[in-house]
XYZ file of C-alpha atoms in Angstrom:
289
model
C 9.248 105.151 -236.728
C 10.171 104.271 -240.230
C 13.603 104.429 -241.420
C 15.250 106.863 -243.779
C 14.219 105.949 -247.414
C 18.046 105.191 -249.075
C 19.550 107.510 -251.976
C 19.735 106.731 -255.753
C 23.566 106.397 -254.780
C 22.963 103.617 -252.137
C 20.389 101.862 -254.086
C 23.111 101.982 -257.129
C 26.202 101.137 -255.663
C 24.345 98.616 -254.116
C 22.849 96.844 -257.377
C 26.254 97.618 -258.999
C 27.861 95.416 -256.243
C 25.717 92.671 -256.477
C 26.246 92.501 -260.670
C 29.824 92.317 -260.019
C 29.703 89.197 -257.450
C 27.270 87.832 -260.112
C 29.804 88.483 -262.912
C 32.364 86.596 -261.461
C 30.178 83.618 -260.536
C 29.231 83.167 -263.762
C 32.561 83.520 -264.975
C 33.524 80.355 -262.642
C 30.477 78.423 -263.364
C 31.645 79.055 -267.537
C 34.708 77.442 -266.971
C 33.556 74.859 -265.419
C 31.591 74.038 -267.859
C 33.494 74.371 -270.756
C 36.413 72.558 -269.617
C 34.266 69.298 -268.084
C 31.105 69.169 -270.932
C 33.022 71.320 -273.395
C 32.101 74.057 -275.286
C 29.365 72.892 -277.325
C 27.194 72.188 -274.514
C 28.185 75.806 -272.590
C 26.776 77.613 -275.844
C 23.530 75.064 -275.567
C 22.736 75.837 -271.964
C 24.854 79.182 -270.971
C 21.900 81.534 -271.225
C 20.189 79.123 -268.920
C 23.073 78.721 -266.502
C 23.224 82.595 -266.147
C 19.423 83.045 -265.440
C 19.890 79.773 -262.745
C 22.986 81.986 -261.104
C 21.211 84.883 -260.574
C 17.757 82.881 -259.072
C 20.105 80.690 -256.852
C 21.690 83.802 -255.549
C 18.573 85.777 -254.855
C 16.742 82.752 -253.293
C 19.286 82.524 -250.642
C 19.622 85.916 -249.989
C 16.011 87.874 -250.215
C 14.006 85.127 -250.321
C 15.444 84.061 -246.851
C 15.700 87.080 -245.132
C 19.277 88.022 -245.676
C 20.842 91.269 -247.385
C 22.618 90.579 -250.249
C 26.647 91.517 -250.803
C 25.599 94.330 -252.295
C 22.904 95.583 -249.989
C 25.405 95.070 -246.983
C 28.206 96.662 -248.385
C 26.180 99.948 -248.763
C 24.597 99.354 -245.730
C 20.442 99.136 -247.052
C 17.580 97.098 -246.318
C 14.743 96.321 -247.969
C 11.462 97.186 -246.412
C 7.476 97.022 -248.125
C 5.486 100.201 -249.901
C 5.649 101.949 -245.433
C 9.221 101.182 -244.887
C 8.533 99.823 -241.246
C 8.250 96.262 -241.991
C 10.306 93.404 -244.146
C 8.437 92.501 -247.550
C 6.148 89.362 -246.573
C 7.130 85.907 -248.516
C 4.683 86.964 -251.717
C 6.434 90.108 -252.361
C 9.686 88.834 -252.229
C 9.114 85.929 -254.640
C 7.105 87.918 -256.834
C 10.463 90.458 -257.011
C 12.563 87.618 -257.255
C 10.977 85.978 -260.463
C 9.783 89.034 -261.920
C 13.799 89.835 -261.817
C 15.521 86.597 -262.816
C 12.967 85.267 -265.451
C 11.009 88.649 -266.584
C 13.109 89.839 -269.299
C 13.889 86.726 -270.873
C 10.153 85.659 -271.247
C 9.592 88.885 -272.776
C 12.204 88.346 -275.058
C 11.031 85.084 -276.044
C 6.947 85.882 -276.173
C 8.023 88.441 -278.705
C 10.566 86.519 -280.750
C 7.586 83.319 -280.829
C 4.875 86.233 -281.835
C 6.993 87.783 -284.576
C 8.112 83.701 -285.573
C 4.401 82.783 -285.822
C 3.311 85.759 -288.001
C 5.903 84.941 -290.320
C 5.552 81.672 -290.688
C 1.713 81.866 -291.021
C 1.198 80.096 -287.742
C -1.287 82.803 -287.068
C -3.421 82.683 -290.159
C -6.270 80.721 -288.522
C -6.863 83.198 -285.901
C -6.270 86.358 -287.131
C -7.003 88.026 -290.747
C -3.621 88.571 -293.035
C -4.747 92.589 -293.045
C -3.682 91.935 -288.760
C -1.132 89.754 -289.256
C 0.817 92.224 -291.507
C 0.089 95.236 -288.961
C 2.128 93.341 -286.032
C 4.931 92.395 -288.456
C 5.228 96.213 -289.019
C 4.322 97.274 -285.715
C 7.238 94.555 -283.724
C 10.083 97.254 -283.922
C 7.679 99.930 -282.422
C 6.696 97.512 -279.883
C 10.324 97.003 -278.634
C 11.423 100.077 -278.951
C 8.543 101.000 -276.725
C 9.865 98.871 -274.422
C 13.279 100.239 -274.151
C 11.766 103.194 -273.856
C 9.887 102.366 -270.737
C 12.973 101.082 -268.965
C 14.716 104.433 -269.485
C 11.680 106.132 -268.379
C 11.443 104.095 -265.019
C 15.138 105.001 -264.924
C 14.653 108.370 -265.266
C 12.033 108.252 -262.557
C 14.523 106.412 -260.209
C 17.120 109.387 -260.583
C 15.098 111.802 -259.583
C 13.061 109.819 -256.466
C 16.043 107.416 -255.372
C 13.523 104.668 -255.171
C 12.930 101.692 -257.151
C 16.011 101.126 -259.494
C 14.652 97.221 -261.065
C 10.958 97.843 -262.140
C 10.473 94.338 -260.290
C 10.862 96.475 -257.156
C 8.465 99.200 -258.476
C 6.110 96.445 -259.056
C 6.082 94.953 -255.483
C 6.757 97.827 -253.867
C 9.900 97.022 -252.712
C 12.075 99.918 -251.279
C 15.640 100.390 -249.682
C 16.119 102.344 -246.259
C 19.879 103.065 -244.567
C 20.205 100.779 -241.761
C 22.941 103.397 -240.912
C 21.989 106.852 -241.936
C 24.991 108.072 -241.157
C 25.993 106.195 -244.435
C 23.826 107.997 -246.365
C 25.603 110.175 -249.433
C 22.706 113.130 -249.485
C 25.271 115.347 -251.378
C 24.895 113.401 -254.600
C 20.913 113.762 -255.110
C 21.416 116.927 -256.860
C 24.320 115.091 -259.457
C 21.590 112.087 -260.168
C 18.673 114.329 -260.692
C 20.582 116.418 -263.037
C 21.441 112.924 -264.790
C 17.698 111.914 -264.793
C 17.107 115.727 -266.466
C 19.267 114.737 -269.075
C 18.419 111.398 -270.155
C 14.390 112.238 -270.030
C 15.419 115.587 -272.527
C 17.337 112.566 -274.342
C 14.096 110.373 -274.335
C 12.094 113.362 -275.676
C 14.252 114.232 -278.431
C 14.824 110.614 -279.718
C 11.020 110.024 -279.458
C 10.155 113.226 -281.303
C 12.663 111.865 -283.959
C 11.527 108.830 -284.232
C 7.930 110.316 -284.838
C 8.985 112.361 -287.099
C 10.606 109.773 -289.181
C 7.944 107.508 -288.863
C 5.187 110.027 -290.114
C 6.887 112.103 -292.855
C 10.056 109.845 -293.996
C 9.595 107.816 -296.457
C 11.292 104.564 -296.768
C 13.563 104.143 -299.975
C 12.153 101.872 -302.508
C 13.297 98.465 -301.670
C 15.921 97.016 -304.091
C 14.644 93.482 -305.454
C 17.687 92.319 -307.162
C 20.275 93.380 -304.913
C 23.983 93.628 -306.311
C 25.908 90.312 -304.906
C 28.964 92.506 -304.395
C 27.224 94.289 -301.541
C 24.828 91.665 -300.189
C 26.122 89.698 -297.469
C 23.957 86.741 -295.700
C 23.320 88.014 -291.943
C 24.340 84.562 -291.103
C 27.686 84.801 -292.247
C 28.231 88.502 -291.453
C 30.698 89.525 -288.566
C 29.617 92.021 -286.216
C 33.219 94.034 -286.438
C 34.119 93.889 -290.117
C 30.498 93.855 -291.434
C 32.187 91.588 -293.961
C 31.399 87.876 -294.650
C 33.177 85.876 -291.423
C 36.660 84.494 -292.569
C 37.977 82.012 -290.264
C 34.651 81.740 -287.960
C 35.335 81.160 -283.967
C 33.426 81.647 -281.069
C 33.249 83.507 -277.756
C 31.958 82.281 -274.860
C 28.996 84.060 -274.810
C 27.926 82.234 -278.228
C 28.063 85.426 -280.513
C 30.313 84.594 -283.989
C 33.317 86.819 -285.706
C 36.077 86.351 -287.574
C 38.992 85.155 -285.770
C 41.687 88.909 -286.721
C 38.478 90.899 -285.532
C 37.778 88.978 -282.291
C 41.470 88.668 -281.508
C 42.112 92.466 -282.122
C 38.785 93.678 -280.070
C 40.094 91.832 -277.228
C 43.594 92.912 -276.891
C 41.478 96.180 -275.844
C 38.907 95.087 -273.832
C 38.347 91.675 -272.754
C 34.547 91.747 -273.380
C 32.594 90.369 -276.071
C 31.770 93.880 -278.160
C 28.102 92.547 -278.295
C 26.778 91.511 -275.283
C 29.951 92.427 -273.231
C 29.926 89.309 -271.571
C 33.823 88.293 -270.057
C 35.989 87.371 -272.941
C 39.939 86.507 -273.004
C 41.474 85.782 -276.186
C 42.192 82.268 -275.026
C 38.633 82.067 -274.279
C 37.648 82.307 -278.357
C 37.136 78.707 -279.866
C 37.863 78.760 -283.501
C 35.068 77.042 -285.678
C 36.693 74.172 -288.383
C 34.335 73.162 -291.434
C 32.111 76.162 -290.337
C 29.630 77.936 -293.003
């Protein structure tokens, strides 16, 4: 007899667990690093390092057999596409990679197309008339993306099943070891949360349509003023001003050192990619342009 499929408040408690163990790992591993290589070789290697934490921990958890921190403290298992078996070895790894390494070759597949059409890379295979249609057509294509993750989240609001989409592709679902753990009172609460981010979806699509279509573009400025032109390079993310007094967070991203300083005295996050951030954390940059 199969067990009882596990809630959308299971499944998410359980995968919010998990991200905080994973937080704080990485937060150890950062320090370690900076203080034995140093800082310079954390920024060269820290998106790596994270990607390697999270594969580590997975790989000794679900790829051997074991629930992870998360999955026991909420008290779910994963089963396959019946819930009454275990997912067999290709399943899990398949889930495991697809997690860990998906969205980051994505990312980069799309950052090496949009590099290549620029730089004329793809002028022997394709005819300039193309190449010019996926410059314009790259924001659409991301967006689109973003826009399928909050539709599969959407989805998992409503069903309960299936929060990662490397789950959805396996087939990978969550039952309660211990029903009596089970939190049926708050299905009601997440599908009325999945009702309001898909009428969220619709109205930002229909927007973005509409802009598309009949909105045209202002006429693009080819002398612009040097008061108000500032080099993306040398912006900061806070003041939207040129960086005085560059530094660093740990994370890699740049600002000026008042902004950075101030943003943290409210939350120690980086206001980007809110990755863990302490004011003692932020390097300052010397000789920086």
């Amino acid at each position: 007899m199969p067990f009882q499929q596990a809630g959308a408040a299971e499944v998410l408690r359980a995968s919010q667990k998990d991200e905080s163990f994973l937080d704080y790992l990485k937060s150890c591993i950062s320090e370690i690093v900076q203080r034995s290589a140093g800082t310079r070789v954390w920024l060269d290697i820290h998106k790596h390092t994270e990607i390697l934490c999270e594969f580590v921990y997975y790989s000794l958890t679900t790829l051997c057999l074991r629930q992870t921190l998360g999955e026991e403290y909420t008290g779910v298992l994963q089963v396959d596409r019946t819930r009454g078996r275990l997912p067999n070895t290709l399943e899990r790894v398949i889930m495991v990679v697809l997690k860990c390494f998906g969205p980051e070759v994505i990312r980069r597949l799309l950052s090496k197309l949009e590099d290549s059409a620029r730089s004329g890379k793809l002028s022997t295979y394709l005819r300039p008339e193309l190449k010019n249609v996926i410059l314009q057509q790259m924001p659409t294509l991301r967006y689109s993306l973003t826009l399928l993750h909050r539709i599969h989240l959407a989805t998992f609001y409503f069903t309960g099943a299936f929060y990662h989409i490397s789950k959805r592709v396996t087939g990978i679902k969550y039952v309660l070891v211990r029903e009596w753990l089970g939190d049926s009172s708050a299905s009601k609460s997440f599908q009325v949360l999945g009702t309001v981010l898909l009428t969220h979806i619709l109205l930002t699509t229909m927007y973005a349509v509409y802009t598309h279509l009949f909105v045209k573009p202002p006429p693009e400025n080819t002398q612009p003023s040097a008061k108000c032109y500032v080099d993306s390079k040398k912006q900061c993310s806070l003041c939207l001003d040129e960086r005085k007094y560059s530094c660093v967070t740990p994370c890699g991203h740049l600002f000026c050192w008042q902004c950075i300083q101030e943003c943290l005295q409210t939350s120690q996050q980086c206001p980007l990619c809110r990755h863990p951030a302490t004011p003692a954390q932020v390097v300052p940059l010397l000789n920086y342009d």
